[in-house]
PDB file of C-alpha atoms in Angstrom:
ATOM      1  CA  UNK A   1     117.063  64.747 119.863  1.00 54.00           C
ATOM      2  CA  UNK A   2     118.518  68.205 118.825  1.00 61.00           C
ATOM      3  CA  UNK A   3     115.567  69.724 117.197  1.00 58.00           C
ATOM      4  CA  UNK A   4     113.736  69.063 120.287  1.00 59.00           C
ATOM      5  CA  UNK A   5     115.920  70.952 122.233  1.00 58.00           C
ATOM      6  CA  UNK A   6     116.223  73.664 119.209  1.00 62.00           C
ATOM      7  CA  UNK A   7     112.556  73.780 119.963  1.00 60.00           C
ATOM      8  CA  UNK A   8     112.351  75.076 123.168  1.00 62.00           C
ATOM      9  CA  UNK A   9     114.597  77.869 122.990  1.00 62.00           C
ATOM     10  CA  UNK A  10     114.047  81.691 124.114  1.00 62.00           C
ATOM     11  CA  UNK A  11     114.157  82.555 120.180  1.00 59.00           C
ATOM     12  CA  UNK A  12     110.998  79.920 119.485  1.00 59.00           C
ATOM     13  CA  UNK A  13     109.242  81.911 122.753  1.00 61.00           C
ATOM     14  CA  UNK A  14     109.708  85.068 121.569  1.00 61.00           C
ATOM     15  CA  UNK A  15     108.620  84.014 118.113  1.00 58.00           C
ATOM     16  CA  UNK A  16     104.907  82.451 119.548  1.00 60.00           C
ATOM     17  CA  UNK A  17     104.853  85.380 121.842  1.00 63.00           C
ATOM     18  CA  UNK A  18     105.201  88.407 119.319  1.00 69.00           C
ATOM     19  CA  UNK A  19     101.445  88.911 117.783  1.00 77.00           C
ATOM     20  CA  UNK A  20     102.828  92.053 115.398  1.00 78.00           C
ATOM     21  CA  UNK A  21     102.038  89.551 112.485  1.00 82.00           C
ATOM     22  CA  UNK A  22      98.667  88.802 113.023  1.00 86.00           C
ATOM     23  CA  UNK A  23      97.947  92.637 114.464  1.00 89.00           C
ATOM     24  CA  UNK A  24      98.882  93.819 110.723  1.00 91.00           C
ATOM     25  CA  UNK A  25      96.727  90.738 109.394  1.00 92.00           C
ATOM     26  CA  UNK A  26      93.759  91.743 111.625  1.00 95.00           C
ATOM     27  CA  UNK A  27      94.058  95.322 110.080  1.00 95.00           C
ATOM     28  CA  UNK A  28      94.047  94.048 106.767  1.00 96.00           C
ATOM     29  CA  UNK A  29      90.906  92.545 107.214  1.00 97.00           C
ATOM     30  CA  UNK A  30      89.392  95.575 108.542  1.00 98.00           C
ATOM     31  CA  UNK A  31      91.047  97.952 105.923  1.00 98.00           C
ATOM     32  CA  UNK A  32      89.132  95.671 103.388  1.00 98.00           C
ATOM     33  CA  UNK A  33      85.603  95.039 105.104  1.00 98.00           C
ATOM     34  CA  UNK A  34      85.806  99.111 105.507  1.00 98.00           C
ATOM     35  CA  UNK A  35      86.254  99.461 101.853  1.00 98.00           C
ATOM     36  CA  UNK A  36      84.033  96.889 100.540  1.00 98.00           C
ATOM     37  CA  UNK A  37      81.078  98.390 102.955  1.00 98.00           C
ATOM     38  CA  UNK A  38      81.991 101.670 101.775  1.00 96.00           C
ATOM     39  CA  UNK A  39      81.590 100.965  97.394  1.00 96.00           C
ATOM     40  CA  UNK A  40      78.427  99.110  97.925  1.00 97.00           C
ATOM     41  CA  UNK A  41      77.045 102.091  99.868  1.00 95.00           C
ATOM     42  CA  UNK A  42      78.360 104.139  97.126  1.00 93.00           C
ATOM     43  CA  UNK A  43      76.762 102.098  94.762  1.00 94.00           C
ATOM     44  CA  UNK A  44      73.540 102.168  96.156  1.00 94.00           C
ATOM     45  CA  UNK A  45      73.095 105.820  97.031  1.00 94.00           C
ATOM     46  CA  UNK A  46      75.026 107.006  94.018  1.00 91.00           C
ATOM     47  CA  UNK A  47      72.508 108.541  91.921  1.00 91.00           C
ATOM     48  CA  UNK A  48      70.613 109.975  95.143  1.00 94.00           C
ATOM     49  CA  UNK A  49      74.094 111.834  95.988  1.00 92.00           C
ATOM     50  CA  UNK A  50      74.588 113.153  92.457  1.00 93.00           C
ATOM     51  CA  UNK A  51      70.854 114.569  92.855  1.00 95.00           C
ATOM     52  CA  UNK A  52      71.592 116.382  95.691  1.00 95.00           C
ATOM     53  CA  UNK A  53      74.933 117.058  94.820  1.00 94.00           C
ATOM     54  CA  UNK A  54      73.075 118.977  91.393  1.00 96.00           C
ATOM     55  CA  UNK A  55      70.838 120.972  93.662  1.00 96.00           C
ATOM     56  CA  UNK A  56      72.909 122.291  96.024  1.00 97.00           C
ATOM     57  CA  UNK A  57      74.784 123.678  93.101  1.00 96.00           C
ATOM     58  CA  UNK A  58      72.023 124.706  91.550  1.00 96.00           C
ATOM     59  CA  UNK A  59      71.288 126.592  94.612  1.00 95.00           C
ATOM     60  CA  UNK A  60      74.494 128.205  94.787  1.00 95.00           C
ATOM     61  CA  UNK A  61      74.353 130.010  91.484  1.00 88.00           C
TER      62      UNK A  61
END
């Protein structure tokens, strides 16, 4: 009967109620859908970029 009671202490309240772990979890996830999204849009206007990229140089000089 003494884990039950261990159980329902303040400590195991506190520890359900602080969300800091999953907060830096959910950012994770973000961080990495952000950078995903962001390569295959790199990858797919790549070579359009460089063009334009070339022409304003070209421009310039």
């Amino acid at each position: 009967m003494e884990w039950r009671t261990r159980l329902t202490t303040p400590e195991r309240k506190g520890f359900w109620g602080d969300e800091f772990g999953a907060e830096i979890v959910e950012w994770v996830v973000v961080t990495l859908i952000l950078t995903l999204a962001t390569f295959v849009l790199l990858q797919a206007i790549g070579p359009e970029l460089n063009n334009l990229v070339s022409w304003i140089a070209g421009k310039l000089r």
